[in-house]
Short mmCIF file of C-alpha atoms and ligand atoms in Angstrom, two decimals:
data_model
loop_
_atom_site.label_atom_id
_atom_site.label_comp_id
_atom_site.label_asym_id
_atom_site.label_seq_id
_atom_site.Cartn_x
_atom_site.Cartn_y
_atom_site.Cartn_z
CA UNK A 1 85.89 140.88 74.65
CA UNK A 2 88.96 138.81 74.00
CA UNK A 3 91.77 141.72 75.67
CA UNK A 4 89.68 141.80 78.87
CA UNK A 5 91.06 138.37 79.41
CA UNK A 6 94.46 138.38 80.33
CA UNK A 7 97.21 135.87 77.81
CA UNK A 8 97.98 134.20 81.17
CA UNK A 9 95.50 131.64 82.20
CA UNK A 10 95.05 130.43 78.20
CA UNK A 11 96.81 126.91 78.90
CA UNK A 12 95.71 126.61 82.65
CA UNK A 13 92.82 124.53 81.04
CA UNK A 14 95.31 122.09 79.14
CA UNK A 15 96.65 120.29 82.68
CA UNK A 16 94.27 119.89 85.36
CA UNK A 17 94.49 115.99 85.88
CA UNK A 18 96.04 116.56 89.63
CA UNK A 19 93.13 114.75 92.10
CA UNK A 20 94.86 113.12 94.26
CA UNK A 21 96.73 114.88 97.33
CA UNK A 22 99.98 113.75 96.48
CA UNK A 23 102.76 114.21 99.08
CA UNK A 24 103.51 117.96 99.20
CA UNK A 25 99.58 118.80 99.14
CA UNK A 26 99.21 116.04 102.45
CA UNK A 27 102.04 117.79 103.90
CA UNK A 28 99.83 121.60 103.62
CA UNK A 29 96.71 119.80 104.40
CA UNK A 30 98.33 119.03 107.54
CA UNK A 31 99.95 121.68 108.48
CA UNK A 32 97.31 123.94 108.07
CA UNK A 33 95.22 121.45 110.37
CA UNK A 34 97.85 121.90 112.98
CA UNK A 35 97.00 125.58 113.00
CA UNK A 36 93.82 125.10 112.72
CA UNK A 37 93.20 122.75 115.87
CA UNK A 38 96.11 124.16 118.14
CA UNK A 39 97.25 127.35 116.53
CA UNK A 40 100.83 125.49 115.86
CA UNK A 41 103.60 128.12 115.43
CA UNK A 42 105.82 125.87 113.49
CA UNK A 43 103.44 124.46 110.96
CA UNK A 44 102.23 127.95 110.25
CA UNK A 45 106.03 128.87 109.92
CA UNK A 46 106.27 125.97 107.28
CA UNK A 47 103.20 126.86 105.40
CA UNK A 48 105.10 130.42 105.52
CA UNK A 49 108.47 129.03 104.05
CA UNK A 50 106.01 127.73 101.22
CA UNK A 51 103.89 130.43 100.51
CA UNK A 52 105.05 133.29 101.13
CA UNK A 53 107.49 133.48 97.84
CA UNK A 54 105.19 131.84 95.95
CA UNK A 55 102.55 134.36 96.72
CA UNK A 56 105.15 137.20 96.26
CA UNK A 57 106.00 136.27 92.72
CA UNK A 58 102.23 135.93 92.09
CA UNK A 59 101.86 139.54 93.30
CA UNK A 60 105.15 140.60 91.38
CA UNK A 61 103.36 139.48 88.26
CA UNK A 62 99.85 141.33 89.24
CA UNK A 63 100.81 144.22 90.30
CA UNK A 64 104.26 145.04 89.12
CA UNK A 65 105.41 146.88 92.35
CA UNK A 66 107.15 145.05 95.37
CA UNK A 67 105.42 146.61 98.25
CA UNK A 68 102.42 146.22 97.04
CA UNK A 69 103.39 141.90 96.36
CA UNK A 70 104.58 142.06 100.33
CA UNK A 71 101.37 143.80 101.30
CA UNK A 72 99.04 140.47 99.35
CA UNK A 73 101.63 138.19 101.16
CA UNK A 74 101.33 139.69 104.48
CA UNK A 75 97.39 139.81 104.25
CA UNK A 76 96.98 136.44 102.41
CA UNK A 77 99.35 134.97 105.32
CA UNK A 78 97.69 136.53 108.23
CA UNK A 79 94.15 135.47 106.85
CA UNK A 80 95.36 132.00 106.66
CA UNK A 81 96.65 132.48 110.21
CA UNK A 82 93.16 133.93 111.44
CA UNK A 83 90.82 131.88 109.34
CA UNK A 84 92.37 128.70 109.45
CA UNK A 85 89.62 126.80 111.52
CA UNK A 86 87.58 127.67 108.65
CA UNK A 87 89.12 125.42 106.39
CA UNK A 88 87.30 122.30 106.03
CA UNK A 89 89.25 119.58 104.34
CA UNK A 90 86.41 117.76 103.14
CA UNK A 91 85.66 120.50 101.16
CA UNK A 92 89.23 120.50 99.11
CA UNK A 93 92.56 121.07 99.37
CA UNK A 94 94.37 123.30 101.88
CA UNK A 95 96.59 124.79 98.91
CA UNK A 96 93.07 125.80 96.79
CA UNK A 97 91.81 126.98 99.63
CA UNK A 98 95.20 129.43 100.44
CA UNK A 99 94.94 130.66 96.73
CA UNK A 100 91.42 131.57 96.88
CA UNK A 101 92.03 133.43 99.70
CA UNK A 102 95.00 135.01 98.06
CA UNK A 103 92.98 135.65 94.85
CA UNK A 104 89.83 137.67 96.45
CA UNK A 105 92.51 139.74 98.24
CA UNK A 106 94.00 140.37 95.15
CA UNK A 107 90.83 141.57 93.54
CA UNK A 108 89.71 143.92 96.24
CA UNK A 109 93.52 145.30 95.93
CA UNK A 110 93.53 145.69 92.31
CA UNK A 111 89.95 147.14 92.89
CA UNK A 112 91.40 149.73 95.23
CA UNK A 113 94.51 150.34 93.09
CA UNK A 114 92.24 151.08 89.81
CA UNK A 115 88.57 152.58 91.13
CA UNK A 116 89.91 153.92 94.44
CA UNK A 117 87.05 151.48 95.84
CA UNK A 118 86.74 149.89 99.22
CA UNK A 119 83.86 147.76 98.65
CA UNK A 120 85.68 144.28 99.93
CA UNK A 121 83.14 142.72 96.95
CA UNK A 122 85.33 139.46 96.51
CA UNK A 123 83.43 137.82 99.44
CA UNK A 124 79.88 138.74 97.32
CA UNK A 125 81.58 137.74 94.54
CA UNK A 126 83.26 134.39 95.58
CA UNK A 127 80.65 133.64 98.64
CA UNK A 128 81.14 130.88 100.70
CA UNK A 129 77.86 129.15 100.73
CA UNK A 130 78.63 127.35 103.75
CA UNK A 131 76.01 125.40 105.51
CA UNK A 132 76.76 125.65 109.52
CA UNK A 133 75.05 123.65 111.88
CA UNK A 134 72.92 126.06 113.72
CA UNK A 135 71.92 126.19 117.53
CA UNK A 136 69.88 129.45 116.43
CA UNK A 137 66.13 128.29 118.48
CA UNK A 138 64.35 129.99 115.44
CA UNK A 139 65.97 127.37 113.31
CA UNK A 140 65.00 124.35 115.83
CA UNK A 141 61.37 125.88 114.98
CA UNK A 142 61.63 125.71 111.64
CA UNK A 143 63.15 122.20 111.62
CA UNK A 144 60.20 120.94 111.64
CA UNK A 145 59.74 122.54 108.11
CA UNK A 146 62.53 121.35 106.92
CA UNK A 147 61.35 117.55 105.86
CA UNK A 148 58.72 118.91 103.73
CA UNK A 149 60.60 121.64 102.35
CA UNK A 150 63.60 118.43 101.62
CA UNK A 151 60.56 116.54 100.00
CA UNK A 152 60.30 119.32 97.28
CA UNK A 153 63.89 119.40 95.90
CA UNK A 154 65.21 117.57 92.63
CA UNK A 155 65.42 114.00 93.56
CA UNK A 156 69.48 114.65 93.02
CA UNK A 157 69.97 117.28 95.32
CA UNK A 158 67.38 115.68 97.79
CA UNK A 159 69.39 112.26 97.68
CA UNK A 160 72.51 114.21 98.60
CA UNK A 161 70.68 116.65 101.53
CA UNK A 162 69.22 113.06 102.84
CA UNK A 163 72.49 111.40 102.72
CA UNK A 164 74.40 113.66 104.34
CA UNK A 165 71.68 115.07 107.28
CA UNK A 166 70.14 112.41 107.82
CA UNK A 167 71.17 109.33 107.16
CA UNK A 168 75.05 111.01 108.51
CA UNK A 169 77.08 110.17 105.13
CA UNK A 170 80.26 112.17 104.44
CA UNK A 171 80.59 113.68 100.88
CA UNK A 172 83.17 110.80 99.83
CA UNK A 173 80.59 108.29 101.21
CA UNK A 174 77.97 109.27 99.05
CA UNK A 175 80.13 110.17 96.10
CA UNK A 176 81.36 106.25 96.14
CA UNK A 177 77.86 105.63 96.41
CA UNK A 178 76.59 107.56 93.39
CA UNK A 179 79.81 107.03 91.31
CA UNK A 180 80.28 111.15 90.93
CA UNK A 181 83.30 112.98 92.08
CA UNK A 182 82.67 114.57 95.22
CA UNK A 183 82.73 118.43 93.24
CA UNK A 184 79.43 116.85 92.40
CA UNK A 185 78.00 116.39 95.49
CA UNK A 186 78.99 119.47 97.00
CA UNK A 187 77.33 121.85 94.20
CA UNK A 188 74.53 119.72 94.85
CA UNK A 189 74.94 119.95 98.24
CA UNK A 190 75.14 123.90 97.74
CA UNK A 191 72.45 124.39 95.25
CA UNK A 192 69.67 122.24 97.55
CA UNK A 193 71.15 124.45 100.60
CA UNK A 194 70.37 127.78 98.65
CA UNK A 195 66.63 126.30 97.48
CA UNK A 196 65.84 125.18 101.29
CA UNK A 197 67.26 128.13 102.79
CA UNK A 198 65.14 130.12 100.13
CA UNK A 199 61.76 128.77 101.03
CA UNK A 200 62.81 129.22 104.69
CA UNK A 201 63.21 132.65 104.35
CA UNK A 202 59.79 132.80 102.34
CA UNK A 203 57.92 131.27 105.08
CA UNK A 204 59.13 133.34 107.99
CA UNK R 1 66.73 124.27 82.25
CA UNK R 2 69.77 127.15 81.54
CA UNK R 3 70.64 126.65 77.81
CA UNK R 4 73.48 129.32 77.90
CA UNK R 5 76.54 129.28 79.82
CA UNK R 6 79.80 131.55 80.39
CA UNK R 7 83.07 129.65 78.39
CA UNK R 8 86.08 128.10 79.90
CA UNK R 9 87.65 131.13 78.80
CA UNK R 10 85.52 133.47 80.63
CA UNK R 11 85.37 131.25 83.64
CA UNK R 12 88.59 130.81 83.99
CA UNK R 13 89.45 134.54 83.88
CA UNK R 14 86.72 135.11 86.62
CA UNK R 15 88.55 132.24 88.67
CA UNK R 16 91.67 133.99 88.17
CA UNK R 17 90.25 137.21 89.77
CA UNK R 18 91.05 138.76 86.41
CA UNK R 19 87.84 139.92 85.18
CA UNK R 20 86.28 143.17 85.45
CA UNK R 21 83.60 143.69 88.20
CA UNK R 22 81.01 144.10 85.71
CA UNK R 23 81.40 140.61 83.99
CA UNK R 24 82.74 139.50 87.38
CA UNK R 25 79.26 139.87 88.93
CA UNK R 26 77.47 138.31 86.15
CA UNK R 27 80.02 135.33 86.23
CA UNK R 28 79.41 134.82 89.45
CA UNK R 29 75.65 134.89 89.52
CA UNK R 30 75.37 132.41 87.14
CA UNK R 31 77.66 130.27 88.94
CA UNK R 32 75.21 131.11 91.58
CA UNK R 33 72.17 129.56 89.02
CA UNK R 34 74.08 126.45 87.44
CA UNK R 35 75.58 123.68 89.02
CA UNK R 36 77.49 122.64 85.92
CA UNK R 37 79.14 126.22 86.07
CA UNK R 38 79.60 125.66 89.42
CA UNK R 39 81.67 122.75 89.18
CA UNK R 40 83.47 123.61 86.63
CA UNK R 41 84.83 126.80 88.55
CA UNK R 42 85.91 124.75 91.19
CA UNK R 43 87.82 122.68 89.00
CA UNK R 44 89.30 125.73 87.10
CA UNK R 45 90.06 127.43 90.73
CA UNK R 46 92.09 124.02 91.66
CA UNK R 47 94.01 123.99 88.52
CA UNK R 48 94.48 127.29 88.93
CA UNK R 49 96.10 126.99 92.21
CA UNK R 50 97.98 124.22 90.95
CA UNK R 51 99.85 126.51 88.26
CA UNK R 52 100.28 129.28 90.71
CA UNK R 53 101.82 127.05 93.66
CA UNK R 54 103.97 125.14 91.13
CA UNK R 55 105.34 128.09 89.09
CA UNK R 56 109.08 127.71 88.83
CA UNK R 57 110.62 131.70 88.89
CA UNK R 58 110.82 131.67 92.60
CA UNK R 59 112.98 134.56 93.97
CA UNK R 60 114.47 134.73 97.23
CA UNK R 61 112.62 137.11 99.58
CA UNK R 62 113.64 138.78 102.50
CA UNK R 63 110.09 138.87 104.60
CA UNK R 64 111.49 140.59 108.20
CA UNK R 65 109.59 140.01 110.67
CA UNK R 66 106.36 139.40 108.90
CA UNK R 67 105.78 136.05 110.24
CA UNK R 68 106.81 136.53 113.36
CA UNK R 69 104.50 139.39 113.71
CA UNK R 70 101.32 137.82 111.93
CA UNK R 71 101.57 135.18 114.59
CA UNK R 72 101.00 137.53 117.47
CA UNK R 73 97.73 138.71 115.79
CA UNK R 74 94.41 136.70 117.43
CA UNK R 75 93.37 133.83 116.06
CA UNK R 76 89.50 134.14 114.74
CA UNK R 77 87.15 131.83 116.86
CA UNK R 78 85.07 129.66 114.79
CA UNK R 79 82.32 131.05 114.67
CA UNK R 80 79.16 130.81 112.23
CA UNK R 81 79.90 132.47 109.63
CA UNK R 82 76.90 135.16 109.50
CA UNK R 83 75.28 134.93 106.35
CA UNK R 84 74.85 138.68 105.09
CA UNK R 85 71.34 139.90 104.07
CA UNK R 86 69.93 138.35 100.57
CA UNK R 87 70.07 141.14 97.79
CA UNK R 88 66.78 142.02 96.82
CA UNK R 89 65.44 144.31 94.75
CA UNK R 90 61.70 146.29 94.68
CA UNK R 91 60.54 146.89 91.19
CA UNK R 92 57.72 146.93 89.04
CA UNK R 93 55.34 145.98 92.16
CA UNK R 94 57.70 142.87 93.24
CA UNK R 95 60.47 141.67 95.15
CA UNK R 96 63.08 140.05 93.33
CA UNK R 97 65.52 138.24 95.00
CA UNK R 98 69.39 137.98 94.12
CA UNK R 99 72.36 136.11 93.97
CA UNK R 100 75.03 137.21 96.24
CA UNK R 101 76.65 139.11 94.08
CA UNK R 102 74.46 141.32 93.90
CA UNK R 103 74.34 142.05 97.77
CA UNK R 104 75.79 145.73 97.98
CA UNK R 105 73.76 146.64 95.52
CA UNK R 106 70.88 147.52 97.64
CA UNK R 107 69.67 150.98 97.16
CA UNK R 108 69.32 151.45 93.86
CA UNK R 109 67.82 154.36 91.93
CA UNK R 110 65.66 153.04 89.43
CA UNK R 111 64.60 155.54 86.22
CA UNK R 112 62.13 153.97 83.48
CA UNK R 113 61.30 154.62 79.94
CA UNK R 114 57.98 152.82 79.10
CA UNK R 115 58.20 149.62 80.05
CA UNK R 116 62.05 149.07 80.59
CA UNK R 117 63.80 150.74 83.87
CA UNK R 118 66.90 150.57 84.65
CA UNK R 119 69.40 150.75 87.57
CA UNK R 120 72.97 151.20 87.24
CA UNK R 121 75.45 148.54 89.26
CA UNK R 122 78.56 149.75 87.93
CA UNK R 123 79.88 152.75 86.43
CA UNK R 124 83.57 152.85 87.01
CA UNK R 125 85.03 150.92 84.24
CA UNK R 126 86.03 153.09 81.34
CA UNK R 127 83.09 152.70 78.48
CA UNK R 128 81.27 149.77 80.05
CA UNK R 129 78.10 149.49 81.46
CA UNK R 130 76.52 147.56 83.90
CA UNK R 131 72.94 147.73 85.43
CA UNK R 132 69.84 145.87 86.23
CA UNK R 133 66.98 146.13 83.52
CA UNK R 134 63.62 145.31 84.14
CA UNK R 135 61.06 144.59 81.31
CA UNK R 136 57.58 145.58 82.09
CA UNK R 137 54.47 142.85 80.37
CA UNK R 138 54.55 142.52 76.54
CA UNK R 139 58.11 144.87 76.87
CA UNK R 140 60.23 145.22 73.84
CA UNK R 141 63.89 146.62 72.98
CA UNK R 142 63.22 147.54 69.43
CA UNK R 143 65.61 145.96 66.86
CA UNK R 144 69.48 147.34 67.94
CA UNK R 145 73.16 146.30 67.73
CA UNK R 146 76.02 146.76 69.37
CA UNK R 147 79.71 148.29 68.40
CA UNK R 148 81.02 146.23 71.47
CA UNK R 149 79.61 143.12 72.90
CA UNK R 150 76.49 142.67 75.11
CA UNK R 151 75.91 140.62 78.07
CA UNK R 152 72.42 140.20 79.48
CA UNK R 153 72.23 137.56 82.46
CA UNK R 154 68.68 136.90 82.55
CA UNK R 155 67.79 136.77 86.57
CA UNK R 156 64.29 136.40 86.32
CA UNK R 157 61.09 135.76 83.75
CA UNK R 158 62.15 134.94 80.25
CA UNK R 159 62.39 136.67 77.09
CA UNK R 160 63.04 136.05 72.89
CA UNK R 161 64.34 137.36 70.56
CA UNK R 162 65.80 136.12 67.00
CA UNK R 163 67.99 133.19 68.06
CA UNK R 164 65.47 131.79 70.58
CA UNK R 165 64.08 132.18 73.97
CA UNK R 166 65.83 132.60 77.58
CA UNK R 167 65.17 131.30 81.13
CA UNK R 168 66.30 132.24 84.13
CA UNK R 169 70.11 131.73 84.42
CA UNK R 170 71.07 132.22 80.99
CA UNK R 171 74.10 133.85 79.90
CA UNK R 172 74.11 135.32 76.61
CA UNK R 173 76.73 137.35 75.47
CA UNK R 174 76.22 138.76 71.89
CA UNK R 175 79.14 140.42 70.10
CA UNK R 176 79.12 143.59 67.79
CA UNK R 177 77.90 142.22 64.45
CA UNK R 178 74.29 140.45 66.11
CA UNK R 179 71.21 142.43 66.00
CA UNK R 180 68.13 141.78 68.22
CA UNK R 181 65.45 142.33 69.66
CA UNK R 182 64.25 141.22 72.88
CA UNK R 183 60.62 140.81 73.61
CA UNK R 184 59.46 139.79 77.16
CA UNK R 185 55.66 138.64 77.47
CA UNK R 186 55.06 138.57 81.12
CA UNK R 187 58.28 140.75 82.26
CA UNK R 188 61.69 139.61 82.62
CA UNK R 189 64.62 140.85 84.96
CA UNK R 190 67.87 140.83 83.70
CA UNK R 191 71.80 141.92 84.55
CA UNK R 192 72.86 143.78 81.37
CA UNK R 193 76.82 145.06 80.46
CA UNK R 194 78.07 146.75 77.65
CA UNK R 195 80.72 148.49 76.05
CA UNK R 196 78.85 150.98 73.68
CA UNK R 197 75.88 152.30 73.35
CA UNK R 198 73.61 150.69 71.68
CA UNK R 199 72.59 151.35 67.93
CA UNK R 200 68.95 151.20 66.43
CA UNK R 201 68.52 149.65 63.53
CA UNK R 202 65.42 152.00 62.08
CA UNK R 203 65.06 155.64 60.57
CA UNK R 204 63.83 156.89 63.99
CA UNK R 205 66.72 156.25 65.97
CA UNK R 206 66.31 160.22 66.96
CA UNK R 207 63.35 159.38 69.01
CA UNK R 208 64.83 156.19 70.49
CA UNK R 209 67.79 157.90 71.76
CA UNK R 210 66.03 158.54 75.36
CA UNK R 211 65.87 154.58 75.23
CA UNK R 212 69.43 153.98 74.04
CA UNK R 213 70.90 156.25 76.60
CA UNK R 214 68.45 154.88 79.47
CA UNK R 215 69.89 150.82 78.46
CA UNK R 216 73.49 151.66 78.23
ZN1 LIG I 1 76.35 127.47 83.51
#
């Protein structure tokens, strides 16, 4: 068991006390939102400057071979260019966000490299559970639904749902409110979303 | 209420994209099933990123035109992200549904052996084994070890063996020396990997080899 689990990320665990943005992660945060709301060149050339040798090296160390580090830095870049009004900041920082993106590439290379397989599984594996606010009609029908269906989840995850839909809390909000770090409320937030969205499905 | 859960160790690999598919998928279904799993994956991915972004062996680079020519590519509109189909699975007489790891894994070819059938989910990885196992009513595996370790990600039902019995959710990952076996009342569905066949512990392992062979 122990040699499928590469030396590397043993002391990760050791020093994770960084929670608040400190400068350099306000600065990404930023600059990503730049690209995000008006497709800004230059901030997208900054978050370039910053990642793109970092990402490199990363690669260098996966994969042992340089074109194949330039060819994660090219896609992780150009997905950060193309996806970037996908990033929400409320749900975390810009730079996690980046090396998530970097690290499903990553495994659908490595995937390639080693099984010849094209199966692009790092989405199913790393999904974004993402709730988006739908104008769908069908879901305006089942709306209606919905309060019941909210009645019937774990008071925890139905305080959160409630907060945030309808009472219009952000996830900090309620977080101060219920003295839990906002991680908290969002796997709430994404557990409830899977339940409701499972009994939706059931019913039509 | 899931008793059993993958460790730091574990989670952090799958975090790190360094796990195999096999225990990839299981890693992430659970994560799917627990909200203290979940959380702590996000906190591993941030550390994670941390380390990554802040490692010091930085080499100069010379990228060309790469950013000059990403930046000419369109931008993708915001659109709703479309949720792809639930995996489900038909077995048995029921629908099971999935987590989303799962989702590819749609047409399965299911072959049974009494009570216990079994679809393979991934074959590519050396010795190891991964499939779905379902567990028919009053189902057992009859007493067995293992030269390598075994996973079984219990997705639906429960079962019991020696150490106790499993929900929905739980992770239980058994190493070589452990034998067990599992005994399902009312049916259970589980994700199963391995690394070796499995070994039967009584005089008539001859005529459980079918079984052996259909499990790993
Ligand atoms: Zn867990």
């Amino acid at each position: 068991m122990i040699e499928l689990i590469a030396n590397s990320t043993d002391n990760i665990l050791n020093n994770h006390t960084i929670k608040l943005l400190d400068e350099e992660q306000q600065q990404i945060n930023d600059w990503l939102d730049l690209v995000a709301k008006q497709q800004d060149k230059r901030a997208f050339s900054q978050l370039f400057t910053f990642f793109a040798p970092r990402i490199r090296s990363h690669g260098l160390k996966k994969f042992r071979q340089e074109a194949q580090a330039m060819e994660l830095v090219q896609e992780t870049m150009m997905l950060v260019w193309r996806k970037a009004c996908q990033f929400n900041a409320d749900k975390g920082k810009a730079s996690t966000w980046i090396y998530t993106i970097m690290r499903n590439y990553s495994f659908d290379m490595l995937r390639k490299v080693q099984s010849n397989k094209e199966d692009l599984i790092s989405e199913d594996l790393w999904p974004m559970l993402d709730v988006e606010e739908d104008t769908d009609e069908q879901d305006h029908l089942q709306s209606r639904h919905l309060l019941s269906y909210i009645n019937t989840l774990p008071t925890l995850q139905k305080q959160v749902v409630e907060g945030i839909y309808i009472e219009d809390k952000t996830q900090q909000e309620l977080a101060d409110e219920l003295s839990v770090p906002v991680g908290t409320i969002k796997s709430r937030l994404r557990l409830a979303m899977i339940k409701l969205r499972d009994m939706m499905e059931d019913k039509s | 209420m899931i008793k059993f859960h993958p460790n730091k160790k574990m989670l952090t690999a799958f975090s790190a994209g360094e796990l195999p598919l096999s225990l990839s998928i299981a890693v992430s279904a659970h994560i799917e099933l627990c909200e203290e799993c979940a959380q702590q994956a996000q906190q591993v991915e941030e550390s994670l990123s941390h380390d990554t972004w802040h490692d010091e062996s930085l080499e100069n680079a010379d990228f060309g035109d790469m950013l000059q020519s990403i930046m000419t590519t369109s931008f993708e509109p915001l659109e709703t992200v479309v949720r792809a189909p639930h995996a489900r699975v038909h077995i048995a007489g029921r629908d099971y549904q999935l987590p989303t790891a799962f989702r590819q894994y749609q047409d399965l070819k299911w072959s049974g052996f009494g009570a216990i059938s079994r679809a393979r989910i991934v074959n590519d990885e050396k010795n190891v084994r991964a499939s779905l196992l379902h567990i028919g009513e009053g189902g057992r595996i009859p007493e067995h070890k293992h030269k390598g370790y075994e996973l079984t990600l219990l997705l639906d039902g429960s079962f019991t063996d020696e150490s106790g019995t499993y929900e929905k959710g739980d992770f239980i990952l058994l190493d070589g020396d452990k034998s067990h076996s599992p005994y399902t009342e009312k049916g259970c569905l589980c994700y199963a990997v391995q690394d070796a066949p499995l070994h039967f512990m009584s005089g008539v392992s001859k005529v459980l080899n079918p079984l052996g062979n259909l499990i790993y």
